[in-house]
Short mmCIF file of C-alpha atoms and ligand atoms in Angstrom, two decimals:
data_model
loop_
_atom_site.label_atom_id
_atom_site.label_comp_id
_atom_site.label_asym_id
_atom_site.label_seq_id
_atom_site.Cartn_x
_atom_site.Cartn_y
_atom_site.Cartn_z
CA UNK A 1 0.00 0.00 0.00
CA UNK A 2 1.41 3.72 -0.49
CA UNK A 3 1.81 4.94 2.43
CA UNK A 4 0.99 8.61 2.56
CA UNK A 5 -2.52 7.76 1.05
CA UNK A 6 -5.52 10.44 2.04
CA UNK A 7 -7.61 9.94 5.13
CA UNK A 8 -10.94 10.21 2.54
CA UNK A 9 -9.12 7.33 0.45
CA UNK A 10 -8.14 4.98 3.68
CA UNK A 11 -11.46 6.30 5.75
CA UNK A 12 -13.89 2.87 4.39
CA UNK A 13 -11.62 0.61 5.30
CA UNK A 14 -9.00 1.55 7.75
CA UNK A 15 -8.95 -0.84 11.03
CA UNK A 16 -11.30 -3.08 9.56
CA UNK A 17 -10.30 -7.20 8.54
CA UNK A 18 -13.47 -8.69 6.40
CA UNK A 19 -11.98 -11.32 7.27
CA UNK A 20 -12.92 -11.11 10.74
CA UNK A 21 -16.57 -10.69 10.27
CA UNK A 22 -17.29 -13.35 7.68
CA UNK A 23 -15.83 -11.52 4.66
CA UNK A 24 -18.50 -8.55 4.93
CA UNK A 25 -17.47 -5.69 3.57
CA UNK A 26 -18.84 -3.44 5.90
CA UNK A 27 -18.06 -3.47 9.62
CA UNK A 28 -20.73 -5.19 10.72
CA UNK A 29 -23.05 -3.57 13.75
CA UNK A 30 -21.78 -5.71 16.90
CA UNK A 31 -24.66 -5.49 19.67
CA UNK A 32 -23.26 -7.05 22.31
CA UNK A 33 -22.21 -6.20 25.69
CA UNK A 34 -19.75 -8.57 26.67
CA UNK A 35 -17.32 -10.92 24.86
CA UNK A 36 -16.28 -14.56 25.25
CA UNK A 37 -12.32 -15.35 26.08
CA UNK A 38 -10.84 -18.34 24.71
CA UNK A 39 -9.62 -19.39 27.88
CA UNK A 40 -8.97 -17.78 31.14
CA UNK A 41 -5.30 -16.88 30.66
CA UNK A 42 -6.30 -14.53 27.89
CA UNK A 43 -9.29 -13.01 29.69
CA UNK A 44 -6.46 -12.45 32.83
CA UNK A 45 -4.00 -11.14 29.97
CA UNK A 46 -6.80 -8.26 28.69
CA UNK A 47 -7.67 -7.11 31.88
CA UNK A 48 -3.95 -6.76 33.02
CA UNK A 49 -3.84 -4.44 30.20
CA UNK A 50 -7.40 -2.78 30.46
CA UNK A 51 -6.65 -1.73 34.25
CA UNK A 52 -2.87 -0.67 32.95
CA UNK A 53 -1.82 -3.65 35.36
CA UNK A 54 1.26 -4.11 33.55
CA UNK A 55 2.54 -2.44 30.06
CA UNK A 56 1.69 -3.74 26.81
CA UNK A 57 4.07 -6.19 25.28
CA UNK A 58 5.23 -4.70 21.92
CA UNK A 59 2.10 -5.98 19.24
CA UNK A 60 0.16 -6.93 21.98
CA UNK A 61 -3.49 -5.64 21.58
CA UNK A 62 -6.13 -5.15 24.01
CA UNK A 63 -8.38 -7.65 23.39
CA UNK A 64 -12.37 -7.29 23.48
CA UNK A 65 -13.97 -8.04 26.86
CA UNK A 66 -16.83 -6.00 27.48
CA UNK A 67 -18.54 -2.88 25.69
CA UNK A 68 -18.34 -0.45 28.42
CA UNK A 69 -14.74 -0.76 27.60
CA UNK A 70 -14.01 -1.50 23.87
CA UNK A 71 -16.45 -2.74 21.06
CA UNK A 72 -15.42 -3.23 17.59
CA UNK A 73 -17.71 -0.25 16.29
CA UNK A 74 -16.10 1.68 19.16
CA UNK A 75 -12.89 0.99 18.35
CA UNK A 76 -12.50 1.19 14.26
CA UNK A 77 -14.35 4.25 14.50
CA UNK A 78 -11.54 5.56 16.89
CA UNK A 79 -9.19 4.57 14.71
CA UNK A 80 -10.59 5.91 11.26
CA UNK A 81 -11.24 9.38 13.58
CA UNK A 82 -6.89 9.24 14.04
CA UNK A 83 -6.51 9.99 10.11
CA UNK A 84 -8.01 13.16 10.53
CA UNK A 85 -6.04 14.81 13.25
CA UNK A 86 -3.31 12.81 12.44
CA UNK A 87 -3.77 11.78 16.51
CA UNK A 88 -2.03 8.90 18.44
CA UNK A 89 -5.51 7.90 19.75
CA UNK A 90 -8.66 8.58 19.71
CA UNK A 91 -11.62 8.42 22.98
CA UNK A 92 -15.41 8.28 21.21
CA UNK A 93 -17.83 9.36 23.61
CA UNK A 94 -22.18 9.58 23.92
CA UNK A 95 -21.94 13.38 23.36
CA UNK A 96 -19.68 16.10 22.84
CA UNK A 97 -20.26 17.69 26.55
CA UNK A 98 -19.34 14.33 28.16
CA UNK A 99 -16.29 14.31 25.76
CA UNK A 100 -15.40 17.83 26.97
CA UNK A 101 -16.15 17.15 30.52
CA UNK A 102 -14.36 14.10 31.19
CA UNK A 103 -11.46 15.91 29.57
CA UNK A 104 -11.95 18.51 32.25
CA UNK A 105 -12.47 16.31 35.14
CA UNK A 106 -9.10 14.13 34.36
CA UNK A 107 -7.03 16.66 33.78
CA UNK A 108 -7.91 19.47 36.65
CA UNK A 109 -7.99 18.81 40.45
CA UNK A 110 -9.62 20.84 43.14
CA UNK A 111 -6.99 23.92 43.72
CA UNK A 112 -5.87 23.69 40.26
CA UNK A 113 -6.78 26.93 37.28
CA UNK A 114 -8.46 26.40 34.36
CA UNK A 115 -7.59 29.40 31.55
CA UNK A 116 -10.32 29.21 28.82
CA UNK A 117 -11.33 31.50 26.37
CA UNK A 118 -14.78 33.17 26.06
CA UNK A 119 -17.43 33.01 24.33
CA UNK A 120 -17.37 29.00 24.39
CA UNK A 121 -20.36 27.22 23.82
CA UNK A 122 -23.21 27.22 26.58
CA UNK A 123 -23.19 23.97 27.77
CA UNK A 124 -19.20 24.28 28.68
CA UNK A 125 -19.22 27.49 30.13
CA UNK A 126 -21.99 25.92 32.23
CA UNK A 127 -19.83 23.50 33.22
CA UNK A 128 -16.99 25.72 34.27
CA UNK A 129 -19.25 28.30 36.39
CA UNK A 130 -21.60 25.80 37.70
CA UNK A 131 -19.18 22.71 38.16
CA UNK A 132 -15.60 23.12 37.95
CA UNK A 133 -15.82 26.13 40.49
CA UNK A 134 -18.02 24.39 42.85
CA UNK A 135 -15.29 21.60 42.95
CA UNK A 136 -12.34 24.53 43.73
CA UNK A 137 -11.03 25.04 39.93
CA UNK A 138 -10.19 28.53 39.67
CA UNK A 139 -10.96 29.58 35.99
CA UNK A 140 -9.77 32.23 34.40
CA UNK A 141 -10.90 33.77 30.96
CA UNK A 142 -9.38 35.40 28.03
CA UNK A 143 -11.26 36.70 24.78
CA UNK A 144 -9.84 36.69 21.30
CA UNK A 145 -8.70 40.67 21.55
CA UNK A 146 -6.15 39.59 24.37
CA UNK A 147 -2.60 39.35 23.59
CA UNK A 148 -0.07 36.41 25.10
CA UNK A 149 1.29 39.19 27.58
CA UNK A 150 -2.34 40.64 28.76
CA UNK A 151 -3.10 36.63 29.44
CA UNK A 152 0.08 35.87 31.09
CA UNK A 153 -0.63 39.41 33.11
CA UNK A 154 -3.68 38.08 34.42
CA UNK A 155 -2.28 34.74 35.24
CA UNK A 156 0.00 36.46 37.49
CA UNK A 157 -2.06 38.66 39.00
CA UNK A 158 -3.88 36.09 40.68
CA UNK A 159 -0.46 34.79 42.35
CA UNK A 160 -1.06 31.16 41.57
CA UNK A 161 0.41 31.15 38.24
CA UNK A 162 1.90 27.30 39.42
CA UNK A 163 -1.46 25.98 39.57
CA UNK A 164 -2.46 26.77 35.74
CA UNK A 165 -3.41 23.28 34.71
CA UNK A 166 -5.23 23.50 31.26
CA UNK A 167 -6.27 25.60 28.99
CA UNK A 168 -9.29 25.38 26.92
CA UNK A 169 -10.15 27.18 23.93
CA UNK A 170 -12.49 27.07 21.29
CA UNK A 171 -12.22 28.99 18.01
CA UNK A 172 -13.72 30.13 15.87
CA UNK A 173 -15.60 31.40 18.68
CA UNK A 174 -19.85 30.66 18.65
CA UNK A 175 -21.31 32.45 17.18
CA UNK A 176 -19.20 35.46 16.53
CA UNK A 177 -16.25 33.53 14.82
CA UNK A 178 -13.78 35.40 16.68
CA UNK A 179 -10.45 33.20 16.38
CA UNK A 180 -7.95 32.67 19.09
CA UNK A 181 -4.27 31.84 18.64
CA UNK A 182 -3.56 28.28 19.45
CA UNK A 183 -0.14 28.39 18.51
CA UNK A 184 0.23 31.57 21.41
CA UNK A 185 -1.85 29.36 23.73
CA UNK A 186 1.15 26.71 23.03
CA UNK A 187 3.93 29.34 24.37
CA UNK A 188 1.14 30.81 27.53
CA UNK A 189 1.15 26.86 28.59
CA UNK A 190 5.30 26.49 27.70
CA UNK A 191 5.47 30.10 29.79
CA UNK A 192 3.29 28.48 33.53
CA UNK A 193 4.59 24.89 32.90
CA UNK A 194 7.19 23.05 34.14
CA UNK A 195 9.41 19.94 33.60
CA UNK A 196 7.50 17.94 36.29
CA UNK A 197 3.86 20.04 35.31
CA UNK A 198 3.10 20.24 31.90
CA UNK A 199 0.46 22.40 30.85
CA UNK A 200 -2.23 21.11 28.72
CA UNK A 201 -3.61 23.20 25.83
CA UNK A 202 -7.11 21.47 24.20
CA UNK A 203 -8.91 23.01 21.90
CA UNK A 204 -12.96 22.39 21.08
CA UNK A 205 -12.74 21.92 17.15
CA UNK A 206 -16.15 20.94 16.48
CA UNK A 207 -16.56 24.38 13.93
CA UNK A 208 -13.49 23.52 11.56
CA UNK A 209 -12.45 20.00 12.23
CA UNK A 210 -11.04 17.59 11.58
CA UNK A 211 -11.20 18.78 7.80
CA UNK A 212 -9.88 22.72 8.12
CA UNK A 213 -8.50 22.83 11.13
CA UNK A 214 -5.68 20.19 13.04
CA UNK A 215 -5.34 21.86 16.39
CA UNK A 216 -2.62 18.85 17.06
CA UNK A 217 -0.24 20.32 14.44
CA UNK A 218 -0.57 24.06 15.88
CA UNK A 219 0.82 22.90 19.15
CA UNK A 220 -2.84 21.77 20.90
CA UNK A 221 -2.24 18.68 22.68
CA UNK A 222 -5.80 17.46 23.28
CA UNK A 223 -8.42 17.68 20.37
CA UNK A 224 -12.37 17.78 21.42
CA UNK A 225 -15.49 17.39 18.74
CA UNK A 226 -18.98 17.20 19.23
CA UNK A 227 -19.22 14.83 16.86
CA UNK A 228 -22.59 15.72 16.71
CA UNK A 229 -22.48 18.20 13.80
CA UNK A 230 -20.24 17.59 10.96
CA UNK A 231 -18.69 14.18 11.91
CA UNK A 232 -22.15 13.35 12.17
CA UNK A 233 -23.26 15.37 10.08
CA UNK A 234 -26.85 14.16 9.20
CA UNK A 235 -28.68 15.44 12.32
CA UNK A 236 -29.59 12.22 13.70
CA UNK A 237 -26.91 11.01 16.46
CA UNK A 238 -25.53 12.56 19.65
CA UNK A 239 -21.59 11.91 20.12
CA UNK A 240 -18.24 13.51 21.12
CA UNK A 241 -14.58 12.45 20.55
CA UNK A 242 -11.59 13.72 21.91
CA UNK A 243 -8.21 12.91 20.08
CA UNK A 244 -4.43 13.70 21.05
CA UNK A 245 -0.67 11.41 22.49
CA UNK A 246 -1.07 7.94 23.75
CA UNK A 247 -0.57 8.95 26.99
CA UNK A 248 -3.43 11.35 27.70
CA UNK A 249 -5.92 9.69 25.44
CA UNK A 250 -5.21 6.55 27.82
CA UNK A 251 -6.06 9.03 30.24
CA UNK A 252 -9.45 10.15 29.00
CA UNK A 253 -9.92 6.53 28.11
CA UNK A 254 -9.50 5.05 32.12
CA UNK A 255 -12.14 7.60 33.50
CA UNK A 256 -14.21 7.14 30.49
CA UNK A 257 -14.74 3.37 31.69
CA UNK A 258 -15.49 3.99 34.82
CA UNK A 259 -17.89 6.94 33.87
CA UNK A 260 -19.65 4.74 31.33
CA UNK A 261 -19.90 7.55 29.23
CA UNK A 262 -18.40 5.97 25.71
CA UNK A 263 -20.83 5.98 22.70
CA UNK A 264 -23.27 3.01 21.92
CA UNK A 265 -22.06 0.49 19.05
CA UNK A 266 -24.82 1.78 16.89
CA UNK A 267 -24.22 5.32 16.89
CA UNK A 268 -20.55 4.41 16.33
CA UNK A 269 -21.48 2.15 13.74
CA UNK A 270 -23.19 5.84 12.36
CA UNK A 271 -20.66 7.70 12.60
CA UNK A 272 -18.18 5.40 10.63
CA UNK A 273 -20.97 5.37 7.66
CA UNK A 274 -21.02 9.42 8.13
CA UNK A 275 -17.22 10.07 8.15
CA UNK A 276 -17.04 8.33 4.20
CA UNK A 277 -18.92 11.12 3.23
CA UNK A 278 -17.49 13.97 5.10
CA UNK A 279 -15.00 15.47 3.56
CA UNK A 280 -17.61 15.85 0.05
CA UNK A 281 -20.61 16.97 2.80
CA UNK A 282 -17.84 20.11 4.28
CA UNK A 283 -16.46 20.83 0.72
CA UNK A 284 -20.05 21.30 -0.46
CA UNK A 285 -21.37 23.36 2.92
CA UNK A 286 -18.12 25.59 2.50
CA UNK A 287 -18.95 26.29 -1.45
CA UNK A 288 -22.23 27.05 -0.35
CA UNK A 289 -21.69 28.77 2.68
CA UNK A 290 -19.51 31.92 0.80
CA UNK A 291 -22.29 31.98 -2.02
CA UNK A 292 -24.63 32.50 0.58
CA UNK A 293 -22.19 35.03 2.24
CA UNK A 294 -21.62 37.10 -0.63
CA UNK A 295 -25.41 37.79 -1.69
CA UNK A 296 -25.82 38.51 2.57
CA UNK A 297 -22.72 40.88 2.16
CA UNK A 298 -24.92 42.38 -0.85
CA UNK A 299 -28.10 42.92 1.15
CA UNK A 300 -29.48 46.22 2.62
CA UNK A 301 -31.59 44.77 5.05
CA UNK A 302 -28.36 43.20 6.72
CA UNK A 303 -26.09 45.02 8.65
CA UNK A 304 -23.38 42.91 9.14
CA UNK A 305 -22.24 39.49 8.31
CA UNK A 306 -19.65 37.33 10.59
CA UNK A 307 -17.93 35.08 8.11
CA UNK A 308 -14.06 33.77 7.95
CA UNK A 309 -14.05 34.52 4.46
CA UNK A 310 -14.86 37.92 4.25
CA UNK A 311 -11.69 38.97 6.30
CA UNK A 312 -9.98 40.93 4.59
CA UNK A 313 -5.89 40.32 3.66
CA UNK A 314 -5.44 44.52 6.06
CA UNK A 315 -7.29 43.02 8.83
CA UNK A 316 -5.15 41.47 12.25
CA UNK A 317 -6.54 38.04 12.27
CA UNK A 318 -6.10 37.50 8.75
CA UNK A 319 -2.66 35.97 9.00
CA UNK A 320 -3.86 33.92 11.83
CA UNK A 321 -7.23 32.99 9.81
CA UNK A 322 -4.44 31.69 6.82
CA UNK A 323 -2.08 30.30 9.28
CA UNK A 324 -4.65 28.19 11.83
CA UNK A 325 -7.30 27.49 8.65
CA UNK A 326 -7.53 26.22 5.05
CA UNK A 327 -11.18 27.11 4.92
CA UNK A 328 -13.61 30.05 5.64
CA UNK A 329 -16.01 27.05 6.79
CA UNK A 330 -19.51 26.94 6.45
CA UNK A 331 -21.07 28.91 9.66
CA UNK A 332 -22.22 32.54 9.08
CA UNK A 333 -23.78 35.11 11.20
CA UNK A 334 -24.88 38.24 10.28
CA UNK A 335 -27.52 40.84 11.85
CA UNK A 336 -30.53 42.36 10.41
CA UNK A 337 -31.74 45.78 10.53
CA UNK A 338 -34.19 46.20 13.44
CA UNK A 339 -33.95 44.17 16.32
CA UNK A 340 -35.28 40.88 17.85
CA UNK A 341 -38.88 41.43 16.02
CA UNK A 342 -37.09 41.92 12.60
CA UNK A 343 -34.87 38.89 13.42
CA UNK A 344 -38.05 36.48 14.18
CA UNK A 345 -39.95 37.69 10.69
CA UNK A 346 -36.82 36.43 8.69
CA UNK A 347 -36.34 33.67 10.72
CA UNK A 348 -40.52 32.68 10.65
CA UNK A 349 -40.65 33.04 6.76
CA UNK A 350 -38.00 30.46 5.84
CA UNK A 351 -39.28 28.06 3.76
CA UNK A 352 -36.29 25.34 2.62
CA UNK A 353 -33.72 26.20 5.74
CA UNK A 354 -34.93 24.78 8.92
CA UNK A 355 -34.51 26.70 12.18
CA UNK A 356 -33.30 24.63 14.96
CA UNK A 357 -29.97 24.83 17.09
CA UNK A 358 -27.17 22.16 15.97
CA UNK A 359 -24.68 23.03 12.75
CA UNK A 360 -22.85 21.08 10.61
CA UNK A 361 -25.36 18.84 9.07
CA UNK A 362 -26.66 18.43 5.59
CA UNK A 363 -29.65 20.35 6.12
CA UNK A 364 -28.98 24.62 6.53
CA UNK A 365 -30.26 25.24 10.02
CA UNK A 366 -30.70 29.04 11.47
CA UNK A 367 -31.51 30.09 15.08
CA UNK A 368 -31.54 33.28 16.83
CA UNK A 369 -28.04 32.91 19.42
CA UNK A 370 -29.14 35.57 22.19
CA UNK A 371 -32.37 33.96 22.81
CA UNK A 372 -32.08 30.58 21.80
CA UNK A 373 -28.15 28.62 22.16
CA UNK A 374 -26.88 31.62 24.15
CA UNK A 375 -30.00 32.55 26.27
CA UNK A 376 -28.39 31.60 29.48
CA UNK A 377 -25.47 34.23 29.14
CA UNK A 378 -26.00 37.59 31.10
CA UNK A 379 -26.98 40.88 29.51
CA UNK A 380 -23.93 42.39 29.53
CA UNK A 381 -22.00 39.50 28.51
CA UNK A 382 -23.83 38.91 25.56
CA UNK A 383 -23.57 42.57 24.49
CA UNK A 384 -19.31 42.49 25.22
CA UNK A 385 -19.65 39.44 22.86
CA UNK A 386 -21.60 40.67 20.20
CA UNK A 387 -24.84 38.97 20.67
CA UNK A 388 -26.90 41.71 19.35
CA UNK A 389 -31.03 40.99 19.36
CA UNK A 390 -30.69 40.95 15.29
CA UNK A 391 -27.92 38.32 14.72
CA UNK A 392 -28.95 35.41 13.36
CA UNK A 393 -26.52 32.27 12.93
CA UNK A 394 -26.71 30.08 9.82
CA UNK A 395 -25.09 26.30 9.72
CA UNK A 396 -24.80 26.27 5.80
CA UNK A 397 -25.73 22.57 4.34
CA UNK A 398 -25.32 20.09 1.30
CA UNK A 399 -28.21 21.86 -0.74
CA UNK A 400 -28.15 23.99 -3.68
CA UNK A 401 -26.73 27.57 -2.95
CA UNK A 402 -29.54 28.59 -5.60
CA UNK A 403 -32.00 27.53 -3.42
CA UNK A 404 -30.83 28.55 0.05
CA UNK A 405 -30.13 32.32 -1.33
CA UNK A 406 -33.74 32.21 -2.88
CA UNK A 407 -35.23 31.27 0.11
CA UNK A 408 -33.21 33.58 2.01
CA UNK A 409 -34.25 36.47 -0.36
CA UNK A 410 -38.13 35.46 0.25
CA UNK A 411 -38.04 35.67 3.77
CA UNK A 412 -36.10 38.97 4.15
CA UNK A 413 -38.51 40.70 1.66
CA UNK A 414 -41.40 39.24 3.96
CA UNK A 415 -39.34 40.53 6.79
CA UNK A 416 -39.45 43.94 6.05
CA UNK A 417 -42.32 44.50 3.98
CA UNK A 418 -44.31 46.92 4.75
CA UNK A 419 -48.63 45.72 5.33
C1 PLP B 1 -22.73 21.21 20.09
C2 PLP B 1 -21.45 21.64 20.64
C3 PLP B 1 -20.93 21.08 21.81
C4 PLP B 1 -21.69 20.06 22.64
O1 PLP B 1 -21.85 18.84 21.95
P1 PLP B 1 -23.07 17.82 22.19
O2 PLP B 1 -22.79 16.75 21.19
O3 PLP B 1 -24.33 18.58 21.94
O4 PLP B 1 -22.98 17.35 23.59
C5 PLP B 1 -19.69 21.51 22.25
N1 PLP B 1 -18.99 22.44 21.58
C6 PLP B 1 -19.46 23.02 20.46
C7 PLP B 1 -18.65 24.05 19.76
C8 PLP B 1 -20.70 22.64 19.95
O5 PLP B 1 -21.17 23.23 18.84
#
């Protein structure tokens, strides 16, 4: 086999022997919770392993023994998710906020700080103020206009700059697609840590990955998805994965097996049919989202539109936005004239794009971010974000761009017209 093949050439059959499974060609669904040793040395040889025991013997595998633990949809769709990110190992889990908070819970400790970067998406910054600081994790945040020296300020300032543990990002930010520096997050985390404490940098990619975006390569040691959107991508599963070294993916693995919080074999054996088709489903979303961002930059009714690709070369983050991406992506938000009345017209007169929360998937979905995905954040927050009561955030999908900028057209002329 050549060996620097493509991830969308090796992604049907990577990890998978036919031969195995009665010559099918697909991996067949494997419904079972437990599996049968051929004798009891070898079930005393897999948990030795499982429970880290002992090390691994070089080629030795761990061997199936119950699907809390490992499953063979589990575990070729872990592997096929490595191509991607180009990642050691990979941790599947039954959403993308137990992904992100069993990353959290292994790798901080009550006393320890958490740096993260704000806005993140609702359900982790619920986590952090309503869990993490309830268990003693001091968090700090950062937003996308801070340099590495106002961050490393702050750090200080709070005098227990030895107790940074992790920090978290997520860019481009939701919904504003304000992008943060991973590379600088890679020297803030080099800056705090030490021989004997490393600091971990992990980075929610669920907006541009694994396609336009490897956080791994930019100096991110832990990857996070909510697989959810456009690994899923078809609107019909709930899953997370988190990707990165041997070491801390066996890590996330251990707590994950004693959280029971891994993904089922048949939404695994979903996501492995999804992920043959994903790198055609994000080329097409992308082509479609910047035709529908161009006629939105072309509209009077819309004030302003929030889109990667309409930075331009004179602007500051545009050498980040070529260095960190090799897409715009397909999410755009953009505000109305008017305010939250305006915003629900358009929004009620769609016709073809469906308006629900979620992104990603082949179907364009639009909701309205300060009363609907970001209704929990306060007032004031939401206005130092840019959650105006006009913006409106579109998850471009697989349809015609014809048809999505038609039916965008329709309902912005039935927004505003006058009875
Ligand atoms: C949806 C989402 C999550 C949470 O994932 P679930 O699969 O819904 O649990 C986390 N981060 C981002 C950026 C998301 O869009």
């Amino acid at each position: 086999m050549k060996d620097n093949m493509h991830p969308e050439s090796l992604i049907m059959s990577h990890g998978y022997q036919s031969a195995l499974s009665e010559g099918a060609v697909k991996l067949p669904l494997f419904l079972t919770s437990t599996f049968v040793f051929q004798n009891a040395e070898e079930g005393k040889a897999f948990f030795e392993i499982a429970y880290g025991l002992r090390k691994k013997e070089d080629n030795e595998q761990l061997g199936l023994i119950y699907s809390r633990i490992n499953n063979p949809n589990l575990e070729v769709l872990e592997n096929r998710l490595c191509l991607w990110d180009k990642a050691d190992d990979c941790a599947v889990f039954e959403s993308g906020m137990s992904a992100i908070s069993t990353v959290l819970l292994e790798f901080l400790k009550p006393g320890d700080m958490l740096l993260y970067s704000s806005p993140t998406y609702g359900g982790t910054d619920h986590f952090i103020h309503h869990f993490l600081n309830t268990i003693g994790v001091d968090c700090v945040c950062f937003t996308a206009n801070d340099s590495k020296e106002d961050i490393i300020n702050r750090i200080n300032e709070t005098q227990k700059a030895d107790k940074l543990s992790f920090i978290y990002l997520e860019t481009p930010a939701n919904p504003t697609n304000d992008l943060i520096d991973i590379e600088m997050c890679r020297k803030i985390a080099n800056h705090f840590g030490t021989e004997t404490k490393k600091v971990i940098v992990g980075v929610d990619n669920t907006y541009m990955g694994p396609l336009w975006c490897s956080p791994l390569a930019h100096g991110a040691d832990i990857v996070m998805y909510s697989a959810t959107k456009y690994i899923g991508g078809h609107s019909d599963l709930i899953a997370g994965a988190v990707l990165g070294n041997a070491e801390n993916i066996k890590r996330v693995k251990t707590l994950r097996t004693f959280l029971g919080n891994m993904a089922s074999p048949h939404t695994c054996w979903l996501l492995l049919r999804s992920l043959e088709t994903l790198k055609i489903r994000m080329e097409q979303q992308a082509r479609n989202a910047a035709d529908v961002a161009k006629f939105l930059s072309a509209q009077p009714k819309v004030k302003k539109v929030l889109y990667l690709g309409n930075i331009r070369d004179n602007h500051a983050s545009y050498a980040l936005f070529k260095r960190q991406y090799s897409s715009p992506g397909a999410m755009i938000s953009f505000e109305v004239e008017g305010g939250e009345k305006e915003a629900f017209k358009f929004l009620n007169n769609l016709k073809l794009i469906k308006l629900a929360v979620s992104l990603g998937s082949t179907e364009s979905l639009v909701q309205h971010p300060a009363t609907m995905t970001h209704a929990g954040v306060d007032p004031q927050t939401k206005k130092e974000m840019g959650i105006s009561e006009s913006l409106v955030r579109l998850s471009a999908g697989v349809e015609n761009s014809e048809d999505l900028i038609w039916d965008i057209n329709q309902a912005l002329e039935a927004a505003y017209k006058v009875s």
